[in-house]
Short mmCIF file of C-alpha atoms and ligand atoms in Angstrom, two decimals:
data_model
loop_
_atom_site.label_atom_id
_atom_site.label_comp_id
_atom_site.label_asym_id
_atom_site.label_seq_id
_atom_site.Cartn_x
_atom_site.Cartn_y
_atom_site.Cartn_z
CA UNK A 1 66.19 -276.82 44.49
CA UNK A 2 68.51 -277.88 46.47
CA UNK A 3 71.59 -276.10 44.35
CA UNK A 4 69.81 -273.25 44.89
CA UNK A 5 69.59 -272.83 48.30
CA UNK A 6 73.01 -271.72 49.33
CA UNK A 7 72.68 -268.83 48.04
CA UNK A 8 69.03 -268.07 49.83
CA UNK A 9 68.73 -267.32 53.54
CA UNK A 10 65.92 -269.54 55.86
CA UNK A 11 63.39 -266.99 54.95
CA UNK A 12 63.69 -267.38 51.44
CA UNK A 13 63.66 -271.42 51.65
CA UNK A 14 60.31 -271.10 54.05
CA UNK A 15 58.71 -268.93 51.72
CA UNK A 16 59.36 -271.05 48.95
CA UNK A 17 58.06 -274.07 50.54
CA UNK A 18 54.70 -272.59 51.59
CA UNK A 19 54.13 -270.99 48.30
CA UNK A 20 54.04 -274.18 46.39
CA UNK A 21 50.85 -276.44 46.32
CA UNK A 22 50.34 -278.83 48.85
CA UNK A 23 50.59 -281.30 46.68
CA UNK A 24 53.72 -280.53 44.32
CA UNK A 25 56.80 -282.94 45.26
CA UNK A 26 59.68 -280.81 45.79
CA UNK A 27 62.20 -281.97 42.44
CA UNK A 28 65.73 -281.42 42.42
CA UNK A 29 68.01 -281.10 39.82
CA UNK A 30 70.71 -283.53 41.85
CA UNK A 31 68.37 -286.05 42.62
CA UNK A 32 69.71 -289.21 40.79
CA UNK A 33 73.46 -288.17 41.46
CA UNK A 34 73.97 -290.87 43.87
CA UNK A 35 71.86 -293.07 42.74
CA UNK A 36 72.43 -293.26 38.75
CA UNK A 37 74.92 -290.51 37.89
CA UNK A 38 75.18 -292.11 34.39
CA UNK A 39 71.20 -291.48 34.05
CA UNK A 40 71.71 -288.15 31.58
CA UNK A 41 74.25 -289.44 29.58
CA UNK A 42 72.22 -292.82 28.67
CA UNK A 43 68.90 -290.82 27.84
CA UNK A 44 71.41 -287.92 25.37
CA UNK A 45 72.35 -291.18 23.89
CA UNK A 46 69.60 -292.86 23.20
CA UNK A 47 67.78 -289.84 21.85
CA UNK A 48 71.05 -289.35 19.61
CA UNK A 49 70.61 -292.05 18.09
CA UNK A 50 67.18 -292.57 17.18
CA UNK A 51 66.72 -288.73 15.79
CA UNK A 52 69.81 -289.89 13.96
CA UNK A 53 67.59 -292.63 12.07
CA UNK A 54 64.20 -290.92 12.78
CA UNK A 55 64.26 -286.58 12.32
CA UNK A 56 60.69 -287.04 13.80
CA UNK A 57 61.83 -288.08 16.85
CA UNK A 58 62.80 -284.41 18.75
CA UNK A 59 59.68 -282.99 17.73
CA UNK A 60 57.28 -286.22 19.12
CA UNK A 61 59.25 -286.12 22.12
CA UNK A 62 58.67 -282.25 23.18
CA UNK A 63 54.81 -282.37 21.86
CA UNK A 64 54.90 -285.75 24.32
CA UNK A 65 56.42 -283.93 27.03
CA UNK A 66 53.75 -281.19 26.58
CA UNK A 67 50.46 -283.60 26.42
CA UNK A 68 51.91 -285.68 29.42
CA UNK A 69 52.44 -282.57 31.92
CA UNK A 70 48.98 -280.94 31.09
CA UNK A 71 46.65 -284.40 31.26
CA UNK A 72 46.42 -285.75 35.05
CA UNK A 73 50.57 -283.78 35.24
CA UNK A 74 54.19 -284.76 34.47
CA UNK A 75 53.08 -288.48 35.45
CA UNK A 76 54.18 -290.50 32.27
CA UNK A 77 50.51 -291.09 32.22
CA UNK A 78 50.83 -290.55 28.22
CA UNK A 79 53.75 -293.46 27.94
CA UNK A 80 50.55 -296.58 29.71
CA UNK A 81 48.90 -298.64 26.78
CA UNK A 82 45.33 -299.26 26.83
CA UNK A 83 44.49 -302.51 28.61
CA UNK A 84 41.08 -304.32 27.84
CA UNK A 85 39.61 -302.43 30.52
CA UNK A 86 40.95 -298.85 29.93
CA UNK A 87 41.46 -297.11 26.48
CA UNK A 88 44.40 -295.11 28.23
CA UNK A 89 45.39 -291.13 27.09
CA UNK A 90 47.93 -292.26 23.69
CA UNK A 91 44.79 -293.59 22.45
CA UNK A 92 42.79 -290.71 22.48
CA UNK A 93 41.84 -288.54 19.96
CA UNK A 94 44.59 -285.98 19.10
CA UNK A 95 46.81 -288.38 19.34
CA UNK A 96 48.02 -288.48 15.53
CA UNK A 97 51.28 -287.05 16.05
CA UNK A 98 51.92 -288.70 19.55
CA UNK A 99 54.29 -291.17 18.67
CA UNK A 100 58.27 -292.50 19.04
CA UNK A 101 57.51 -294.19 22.52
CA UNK A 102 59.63 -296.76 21.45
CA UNK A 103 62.40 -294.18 22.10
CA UNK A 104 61.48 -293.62 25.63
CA UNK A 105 61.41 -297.88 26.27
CA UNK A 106 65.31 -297.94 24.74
CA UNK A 107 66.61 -295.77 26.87
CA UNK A 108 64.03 -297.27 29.98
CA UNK A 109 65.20 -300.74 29.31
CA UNK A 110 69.05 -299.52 29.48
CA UNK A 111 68.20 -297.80 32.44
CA UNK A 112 67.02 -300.67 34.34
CA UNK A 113 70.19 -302.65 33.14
CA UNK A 114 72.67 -299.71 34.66
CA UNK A 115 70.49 -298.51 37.65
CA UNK A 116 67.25 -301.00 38.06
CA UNK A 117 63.78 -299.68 39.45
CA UNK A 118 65.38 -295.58 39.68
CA UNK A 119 64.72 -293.42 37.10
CA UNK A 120 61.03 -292.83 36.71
CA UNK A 121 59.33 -292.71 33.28
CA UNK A 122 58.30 -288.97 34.25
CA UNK A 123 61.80 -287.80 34.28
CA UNK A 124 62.78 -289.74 31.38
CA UNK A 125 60.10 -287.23 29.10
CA UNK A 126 61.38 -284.45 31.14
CA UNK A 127 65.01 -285.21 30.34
CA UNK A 128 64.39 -286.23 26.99
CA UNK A 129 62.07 -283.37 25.94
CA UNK A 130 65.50 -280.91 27.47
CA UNK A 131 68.00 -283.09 24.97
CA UNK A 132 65.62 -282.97 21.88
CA UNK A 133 65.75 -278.37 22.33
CA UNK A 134 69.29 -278.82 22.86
CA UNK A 135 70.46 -281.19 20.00
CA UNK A 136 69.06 -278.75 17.17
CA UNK A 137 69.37 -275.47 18.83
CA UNK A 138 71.85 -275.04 21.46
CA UNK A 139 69.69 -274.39 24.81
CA UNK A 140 70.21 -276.01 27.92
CA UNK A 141 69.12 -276.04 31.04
CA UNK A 142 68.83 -278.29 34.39
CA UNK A 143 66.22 -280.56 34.15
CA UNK A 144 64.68 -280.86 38.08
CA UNK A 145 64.47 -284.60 38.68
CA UNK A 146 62.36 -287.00 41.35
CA UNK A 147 58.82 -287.63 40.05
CA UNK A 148 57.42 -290.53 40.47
CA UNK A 149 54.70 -292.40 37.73
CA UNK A 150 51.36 -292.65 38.36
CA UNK A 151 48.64 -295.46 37.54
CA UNK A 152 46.05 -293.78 35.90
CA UNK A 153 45.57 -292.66 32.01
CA UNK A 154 41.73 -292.58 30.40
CA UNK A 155 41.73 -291.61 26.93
CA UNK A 156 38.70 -288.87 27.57
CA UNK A 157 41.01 -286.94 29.48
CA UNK A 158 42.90 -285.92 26.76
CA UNK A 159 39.74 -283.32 25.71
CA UNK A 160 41.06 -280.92 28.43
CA UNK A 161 44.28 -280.72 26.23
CA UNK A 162 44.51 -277.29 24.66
CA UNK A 163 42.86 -277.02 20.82
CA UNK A 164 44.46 -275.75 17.88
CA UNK A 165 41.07 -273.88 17.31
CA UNK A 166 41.48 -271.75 21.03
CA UNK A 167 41.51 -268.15 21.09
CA UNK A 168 43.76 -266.59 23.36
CA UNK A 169 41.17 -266.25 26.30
CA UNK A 170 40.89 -269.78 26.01
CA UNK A 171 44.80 -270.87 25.98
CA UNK A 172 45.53 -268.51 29.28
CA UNK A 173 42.92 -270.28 30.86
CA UNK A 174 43.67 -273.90 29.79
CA UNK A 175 47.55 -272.88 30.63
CA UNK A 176 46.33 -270.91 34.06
CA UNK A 177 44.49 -273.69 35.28
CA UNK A 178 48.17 -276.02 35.19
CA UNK A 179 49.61 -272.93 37.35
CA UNK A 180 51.00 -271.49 34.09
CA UNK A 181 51.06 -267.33 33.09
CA UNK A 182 50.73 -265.64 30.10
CA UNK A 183 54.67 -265.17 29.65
CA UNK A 184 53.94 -269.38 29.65
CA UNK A 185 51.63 -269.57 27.36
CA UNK A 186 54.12 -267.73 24.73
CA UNK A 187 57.04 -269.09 25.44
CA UNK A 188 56.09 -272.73 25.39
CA UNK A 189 54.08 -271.98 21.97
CA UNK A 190 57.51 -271.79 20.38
CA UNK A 191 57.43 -275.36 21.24
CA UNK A 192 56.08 -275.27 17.54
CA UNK A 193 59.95 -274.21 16.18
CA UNK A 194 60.64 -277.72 15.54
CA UNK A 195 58.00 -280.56 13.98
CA UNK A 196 54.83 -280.84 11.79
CA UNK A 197 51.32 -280.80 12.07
CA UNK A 198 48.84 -282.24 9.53
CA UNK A 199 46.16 -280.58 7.62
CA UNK A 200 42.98 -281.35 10.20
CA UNK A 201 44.43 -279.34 12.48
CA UNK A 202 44.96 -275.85 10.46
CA UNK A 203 41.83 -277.14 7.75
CA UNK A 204 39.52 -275.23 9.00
CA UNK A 205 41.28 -271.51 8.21
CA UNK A 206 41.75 -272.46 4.75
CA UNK A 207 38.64 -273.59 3.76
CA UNK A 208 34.99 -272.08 4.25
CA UNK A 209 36.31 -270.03 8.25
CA UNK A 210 33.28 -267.96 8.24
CA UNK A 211 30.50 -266.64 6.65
CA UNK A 212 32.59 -263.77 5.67
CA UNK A 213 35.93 -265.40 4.78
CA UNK A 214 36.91 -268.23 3.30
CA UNK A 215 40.39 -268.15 4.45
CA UNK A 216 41.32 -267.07 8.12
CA UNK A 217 41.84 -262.95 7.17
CA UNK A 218 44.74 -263.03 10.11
CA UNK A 219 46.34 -265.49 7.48
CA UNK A 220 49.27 -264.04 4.75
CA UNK A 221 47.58 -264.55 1.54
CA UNK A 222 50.07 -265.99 -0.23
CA UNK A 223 51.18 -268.45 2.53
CA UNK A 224 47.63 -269.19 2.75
CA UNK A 225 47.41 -270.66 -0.92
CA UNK A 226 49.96 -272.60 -0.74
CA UNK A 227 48.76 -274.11 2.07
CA UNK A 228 45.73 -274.32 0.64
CA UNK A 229 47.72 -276.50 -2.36
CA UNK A 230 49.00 -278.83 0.67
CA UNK A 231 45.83 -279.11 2.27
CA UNK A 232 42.96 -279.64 -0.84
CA UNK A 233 39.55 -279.88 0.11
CA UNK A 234 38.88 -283.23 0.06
CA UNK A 235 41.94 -284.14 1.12
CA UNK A 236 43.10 -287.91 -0.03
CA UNK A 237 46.21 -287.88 1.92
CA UNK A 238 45.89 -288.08 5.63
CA UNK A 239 49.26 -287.48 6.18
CA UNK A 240 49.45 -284.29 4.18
CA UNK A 241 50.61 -281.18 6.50
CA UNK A 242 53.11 -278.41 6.87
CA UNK A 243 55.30 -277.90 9.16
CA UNK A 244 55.16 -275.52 12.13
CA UNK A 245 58.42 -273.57 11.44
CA UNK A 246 59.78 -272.61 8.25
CA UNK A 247 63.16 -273.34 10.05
CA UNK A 248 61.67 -276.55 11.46
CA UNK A 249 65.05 -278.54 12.28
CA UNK A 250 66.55 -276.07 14.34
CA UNK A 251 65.00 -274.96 17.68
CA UNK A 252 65.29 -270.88 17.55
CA UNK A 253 62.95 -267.94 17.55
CA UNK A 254 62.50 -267.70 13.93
CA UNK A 255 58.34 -269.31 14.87
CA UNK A 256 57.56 -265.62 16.31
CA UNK A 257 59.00 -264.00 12.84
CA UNK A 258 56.56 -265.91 11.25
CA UNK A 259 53.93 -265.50 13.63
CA UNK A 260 54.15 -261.73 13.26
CA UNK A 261 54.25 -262.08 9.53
CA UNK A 262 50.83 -263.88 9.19
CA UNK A 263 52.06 -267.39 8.96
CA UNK A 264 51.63 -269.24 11.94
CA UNK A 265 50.25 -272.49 10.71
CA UNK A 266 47.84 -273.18 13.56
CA UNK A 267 45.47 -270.77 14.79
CA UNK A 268 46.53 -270.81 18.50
CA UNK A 269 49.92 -270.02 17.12
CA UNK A 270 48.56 -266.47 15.11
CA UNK A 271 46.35 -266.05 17.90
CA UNK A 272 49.12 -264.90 19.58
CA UNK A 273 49.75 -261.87 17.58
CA UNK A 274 45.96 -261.36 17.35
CA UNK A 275 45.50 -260.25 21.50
CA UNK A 276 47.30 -257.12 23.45
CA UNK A 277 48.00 -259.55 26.39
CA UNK A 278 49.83 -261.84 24.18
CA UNK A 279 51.23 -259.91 21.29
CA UNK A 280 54.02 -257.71 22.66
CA UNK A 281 55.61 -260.93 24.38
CA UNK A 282 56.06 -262.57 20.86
CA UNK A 283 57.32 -259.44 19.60
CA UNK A 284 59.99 -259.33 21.96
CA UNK A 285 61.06 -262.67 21.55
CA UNK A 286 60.68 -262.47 17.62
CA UNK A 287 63.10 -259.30 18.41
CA UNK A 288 65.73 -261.04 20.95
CA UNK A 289 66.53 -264.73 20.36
CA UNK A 290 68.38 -265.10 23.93
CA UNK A 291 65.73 -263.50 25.42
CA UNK A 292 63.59 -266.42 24.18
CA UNK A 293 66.16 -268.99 24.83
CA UNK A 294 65.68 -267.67 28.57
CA UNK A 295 61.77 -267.38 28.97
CA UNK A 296 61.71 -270.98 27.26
CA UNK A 297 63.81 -272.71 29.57
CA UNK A 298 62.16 -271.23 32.62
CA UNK A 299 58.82 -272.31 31.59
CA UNK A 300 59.91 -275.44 30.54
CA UNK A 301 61.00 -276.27 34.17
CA UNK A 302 57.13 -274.72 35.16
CA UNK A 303 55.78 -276.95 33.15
CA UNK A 304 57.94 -280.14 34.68
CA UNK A 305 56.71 -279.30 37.90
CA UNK A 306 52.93 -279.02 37.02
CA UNK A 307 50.81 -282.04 39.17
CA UNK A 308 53.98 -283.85 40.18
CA UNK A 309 53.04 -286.65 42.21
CA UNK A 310 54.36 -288.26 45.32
CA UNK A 311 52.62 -291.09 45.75
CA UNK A 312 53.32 -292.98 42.85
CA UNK A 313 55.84 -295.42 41.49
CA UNK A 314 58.83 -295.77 39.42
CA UNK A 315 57.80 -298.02 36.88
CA UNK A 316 59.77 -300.94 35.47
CA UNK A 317 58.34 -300.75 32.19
CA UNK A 318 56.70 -297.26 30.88
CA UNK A 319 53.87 -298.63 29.29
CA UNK A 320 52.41 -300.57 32.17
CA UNK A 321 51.79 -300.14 35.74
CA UNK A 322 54.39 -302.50 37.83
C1 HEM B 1 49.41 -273.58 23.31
C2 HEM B 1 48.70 -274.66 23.14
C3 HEM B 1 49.05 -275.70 22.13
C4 HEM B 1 48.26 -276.16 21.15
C5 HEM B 1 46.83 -275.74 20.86
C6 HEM B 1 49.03 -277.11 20.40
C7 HEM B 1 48.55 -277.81 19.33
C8 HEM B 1 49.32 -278.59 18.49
C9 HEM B 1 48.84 -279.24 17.30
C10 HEM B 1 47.41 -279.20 16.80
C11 HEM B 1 49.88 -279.85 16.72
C12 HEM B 1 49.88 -280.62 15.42
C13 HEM B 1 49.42 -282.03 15.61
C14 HEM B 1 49.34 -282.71 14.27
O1 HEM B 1 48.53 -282.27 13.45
O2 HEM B 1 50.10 -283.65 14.02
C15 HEM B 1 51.03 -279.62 17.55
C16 HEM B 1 52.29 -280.08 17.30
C17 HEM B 1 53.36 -279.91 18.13
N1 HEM B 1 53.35 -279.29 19.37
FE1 HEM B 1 51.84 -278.20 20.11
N2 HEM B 1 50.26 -277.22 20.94
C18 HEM B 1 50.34 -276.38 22.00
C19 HEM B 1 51.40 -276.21 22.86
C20 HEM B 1 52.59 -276.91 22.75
C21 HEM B 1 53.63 -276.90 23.74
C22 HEM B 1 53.57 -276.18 25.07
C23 HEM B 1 54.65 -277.66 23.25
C24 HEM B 1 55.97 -277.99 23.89
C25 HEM B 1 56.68 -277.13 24.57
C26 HEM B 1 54.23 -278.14 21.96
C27 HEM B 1 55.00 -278.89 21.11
C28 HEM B 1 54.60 -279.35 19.88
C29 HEM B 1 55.49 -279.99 18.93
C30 HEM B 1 56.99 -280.20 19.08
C31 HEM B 1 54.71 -280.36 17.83
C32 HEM B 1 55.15 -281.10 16.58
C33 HEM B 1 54.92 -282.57 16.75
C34 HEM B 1 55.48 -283.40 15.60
O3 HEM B 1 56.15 -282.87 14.71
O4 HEM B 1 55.25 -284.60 15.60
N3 HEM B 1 52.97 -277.68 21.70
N4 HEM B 1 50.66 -278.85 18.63
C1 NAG B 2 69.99 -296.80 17.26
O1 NAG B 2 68.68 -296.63 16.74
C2 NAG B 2 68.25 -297.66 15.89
C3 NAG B 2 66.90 -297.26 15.32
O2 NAG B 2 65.98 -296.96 16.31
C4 NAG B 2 68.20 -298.96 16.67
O3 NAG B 2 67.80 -300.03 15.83
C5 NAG B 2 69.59 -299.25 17.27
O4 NAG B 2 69.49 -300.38 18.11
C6 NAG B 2 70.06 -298.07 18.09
N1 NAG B 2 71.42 -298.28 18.57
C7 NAG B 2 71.77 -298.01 19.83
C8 NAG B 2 73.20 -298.23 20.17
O5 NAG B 2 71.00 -297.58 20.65
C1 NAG B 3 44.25 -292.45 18.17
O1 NAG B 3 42.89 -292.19 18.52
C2 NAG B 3 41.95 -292.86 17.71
C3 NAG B 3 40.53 -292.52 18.16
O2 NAG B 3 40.43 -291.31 18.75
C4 NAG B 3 42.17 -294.36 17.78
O3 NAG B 3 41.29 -295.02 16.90
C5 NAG B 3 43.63 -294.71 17.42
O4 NAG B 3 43.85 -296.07 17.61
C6 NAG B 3 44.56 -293.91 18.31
N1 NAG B 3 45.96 -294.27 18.12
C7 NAG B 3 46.75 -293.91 17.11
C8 NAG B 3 48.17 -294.35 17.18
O5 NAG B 3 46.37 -293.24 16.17
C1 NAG B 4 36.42 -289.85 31.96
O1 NAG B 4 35.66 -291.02 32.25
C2 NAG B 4 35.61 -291.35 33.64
C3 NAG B 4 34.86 -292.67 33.77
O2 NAG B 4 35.58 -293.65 33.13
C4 NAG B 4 34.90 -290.23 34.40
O3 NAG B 4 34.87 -290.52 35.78
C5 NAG B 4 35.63 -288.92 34.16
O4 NAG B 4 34.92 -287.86 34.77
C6 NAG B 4 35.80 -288.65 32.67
N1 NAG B 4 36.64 -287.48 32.51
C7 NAG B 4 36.41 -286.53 31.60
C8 NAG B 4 37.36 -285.39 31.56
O5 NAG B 4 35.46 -286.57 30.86
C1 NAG B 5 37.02 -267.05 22.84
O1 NAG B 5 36.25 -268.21 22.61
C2 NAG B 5 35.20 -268.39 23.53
C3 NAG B 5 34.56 -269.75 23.27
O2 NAG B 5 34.32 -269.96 21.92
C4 NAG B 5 34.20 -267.26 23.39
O3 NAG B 5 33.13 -267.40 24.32
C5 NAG B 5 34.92 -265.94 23.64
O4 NAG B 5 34.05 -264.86 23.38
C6 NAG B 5 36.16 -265.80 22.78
N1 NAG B 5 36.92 -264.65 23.24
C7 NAG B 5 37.48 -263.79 22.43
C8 NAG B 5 38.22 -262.68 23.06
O5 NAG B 5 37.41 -263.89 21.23
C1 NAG B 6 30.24 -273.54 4.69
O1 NAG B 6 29.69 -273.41 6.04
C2 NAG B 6 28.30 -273.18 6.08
C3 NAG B 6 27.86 -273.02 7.54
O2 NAG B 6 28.86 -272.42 8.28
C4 NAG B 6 27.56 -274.33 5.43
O3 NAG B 6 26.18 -274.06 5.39
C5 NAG B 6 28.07 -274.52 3.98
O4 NAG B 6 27.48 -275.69 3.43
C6 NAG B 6 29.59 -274.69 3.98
N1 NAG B 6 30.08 -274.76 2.60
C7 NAG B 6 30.90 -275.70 2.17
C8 NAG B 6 31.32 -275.61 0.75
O5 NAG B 6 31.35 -276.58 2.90
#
C-alpha cells in the first residue's frame, strides 16, 4: 500500500481506508524490508528446490494457498496439525491433494535461522503460492506482506470450501461471501493450469450424472471416454486422476481453451462456460493470455487480503501454535 500512495492524493488514501473492512490489516508489499530483506529470496529458494525433486510441489502449494485464504482467511490456519483435542482443517475431508507442508517448514526453519520470530507462516503461503505461478509461467507480481497467524483450525470448517460439484450460482456466492467478484471467481479458476485432481472429484460426470445422461452432456465426448478409461467404475486405484490442464507444467491460459472446448475436468471448471455471467470472461481470457496474466495477479492479491488478521501471532513453527 504504502508504494502506492505517492502517487494518490489524501482523498484517495482516506477513501481507501474506510472502504476496507474493519477488520482487514492493512498489508504492504515493503513490510519485511527492514526487518528480513533476504525473506523472498530464501522462500524462491526453497521452493526451487523442492519442485526440483518434487513437480507436485507448485501445484500443492497454490491449491494450499487457495484452501488457507477461504477457511477462517489467509491465517496459515491450513499449515496447524491436529492435536488430541482438535482434528485441525489439513485433516479434513478434501484434503487428498493438500500436501508438501514440509516445503513450507524448510523454508520456516531457515527463516528463523536468518530473521527469528518475523516472517509469519501466512505470508510464507502467500509468497510461496506467487513463486510456484512464476517458476512455470512467467507472471509476477508483489506479494502484500504483514499477516499475522492465527490459533484456530477445526477440520469441519473445511465444508464451507467451494465443491467441485457447484454450479456457478453457487461458486459466486461461496467466492462473494470472501469479498470476491465474478471477474474472481474466473480468474482464480485458472488456478487449475497447473496440477492434478483424482477421479472422486470429476466421478460423478462420467458415470450414471442423471437420469438422462450417463456422462455430463457439457462434456466433449471423446475426452469424456478417455476419462472414463482413467477413471473405471469401480475404481481400484485411488490415486488414479487426470490432470487439470492439458498443458499442466506451465502456468498459462491454455485451461480456458479447454474449458471452451468441453474439457474442463471438474465441473466447476465447465461450469464456467455453462452461465452468461461467467462465460464471456473465460472467453476473453481463453482469447488474450496477458489479459489473463493481469486479472490473475490482481485477484490473487484479493484473495491474500481476504480475513487477514491482526491479532494474531507469528509463529515459530507453522504447524503449532507458539
Ligand atoms: C472455484 C472453486 C474451486 C473448486 C471447486 C476447486 C476444486 C478443486 C478440486 C476438486 C481439485 C482436485 C483435488 C484432487 O482431486 O486432488 C483442485 C485442485 C487444485 N486447485 Fe482448485 N478449486 C477451486 C478454486 C481454486 C483456486 C482459486 C485455486 C488457486 C488459485 C485452485 C488451485 C488448485 C490447484 C493448483 C489444484 C491442483 C492441486 C494438485 O495438483 O495437487 N483451485 N481444486
Ligand atoms: C532440496 O530438496 C531436497 C528434497 O526435498 C532436500 O532433501 C534438500 O535438503 C534440499 N536442499 C536445500 C539446499 O534446500
Ligand atoms: C484427510 O481426511 C480424512 C478424513 O476426512 C482423514 O482420515 C485423513 O487422515 C486426512 N489426511 C490425509 C493426509 O489424507
Ligand atoms: C465446527 O465445530 C465447532 C465445535 O467444535 C462448532 O462450534 C462450529 O460451529 C462448527 N463449524 C461448522 C462450519 O460446522
Ligand atoms: C445451483 O445449485 C443450487 C443447489 O443445488 C440450486 O438450488 C440452484 O437451482 C442451481 N442453480 C442453477 C442456476 O442451476
Ligand atoms: C444410477 O442412479 C440412480 C439414482 O439416481 C440409481 O437408482 C441407480 O441404481 C444408479 N445406477 C448405477 C449403475 O449406479
Amino acid at each position: 500500500m504504502a508504494s502506492f500512495s505517492f502517487r494518490m492524493n489524501s482523498h484517495t488514501i482516506i477513501f481507501l481506508i474506510i472502504a476496507l473492512p474493519r477488520s482487514m490489516a492493512i498489508l504492504d508489499a515493503h513490510y519485511y524490508d527492514q526487518t528480513c530483506p533476504q525473506a523472498e529470496n530464501i522462500i524462491l529458494e526453497t521452493l526451487r528446490n523442492a519442485s526440483l525433486y518434487d513437480p507436485k510441489v507448485p501445484a500443492r502449494i497454490l491449491r494450499m494457498f487457495f484452501h488457507d485464504c477461504f477457511i477462517r482467511g489467509c491465517d496459515a490456519s491450513v499449515l496447524l496439525d491436529s492435536t488430541p483435542r482438535n482434528k485441525a482443517e489439513k485433516d479434513g475431508p478434501p484434503n487428498i491433494s493438500l500436501r508438501s507442508f514440509y516445503v513450507i517448514d524448510d523454508a520456516k526453519a531457515k527463516l528463523e535461522m536468518a530473521c527469528p520470530r518475523t516472517v509469519s507462516c501466512a505470508d510464507i503461503i502467500a509468497i510461496a503460492a506467487r513463486d510456484v505461478v512464476t517458476m512455470p509461467g512467467g507472471l509476477y507480481w508483489n506479494v502484500l506482506k504483514g499477516r499475522k497467524d492465527g490459533r484456530v483450525s477445526k477440520a469441519n470448517e473445511t465444508i464451507n470450501l467451494p465443491a467441485p460439484s457447484f454450479n456457478v450460482t453457487q461458486l459466486i456466492q461461496s467466492f462473494a461471501k470472501r469479498g470476491l467478484g465474478v471477474k474472481d471467481l474466473v480468474a482464480l479458476s485458472g488456478g487449475h493450469a497447473i496440477g492434478f485432481s483424482h477421479c472422486s472429484s470429476f466421478e460423478a460426470r462420467l458415470h450414471n450424472f442423471s437420469s438422462a445422461h450417463d456422462i455430463d452432456p457439457t462434456m466433449d465426448s471423446e475426452f469424456a471416454l478417455n476419462l472414463r478409461k482413467k477413471c473405471p467404475k469401480p475404481n481400484k486405484d485411488r490415486n488414479a486422476g487426470e490432470f487439470l490442464d492439458s498443458t499442466s507444467s506451465s502456468f498459462d491460459n491454455n485451461y480456458y481453451k479447454r474449458v471452451m472446448a468441453g474439457k474442463g475436468v471438474l465441473g466447476s471448471d465447465q461450469a464456467l462456460y455453462g452461465d452468461y455471467r461467467t462465460r464471456w470472461i473465460v472467453e476473453a481470457f481463453a482469447k488474450d493470455g496477458g489479459l489473463f496474466f493481469r486479472e490473475f495477479a490482481a485477484s490473487m492479491v484479493k484473495l491474500g487480503n481476504v480475513g487477514v488478521i491482526e491479532d494474531g501471532e507469528v509463529r515459530v513453527k507453522c504447524r503449532v501454535v507458539n
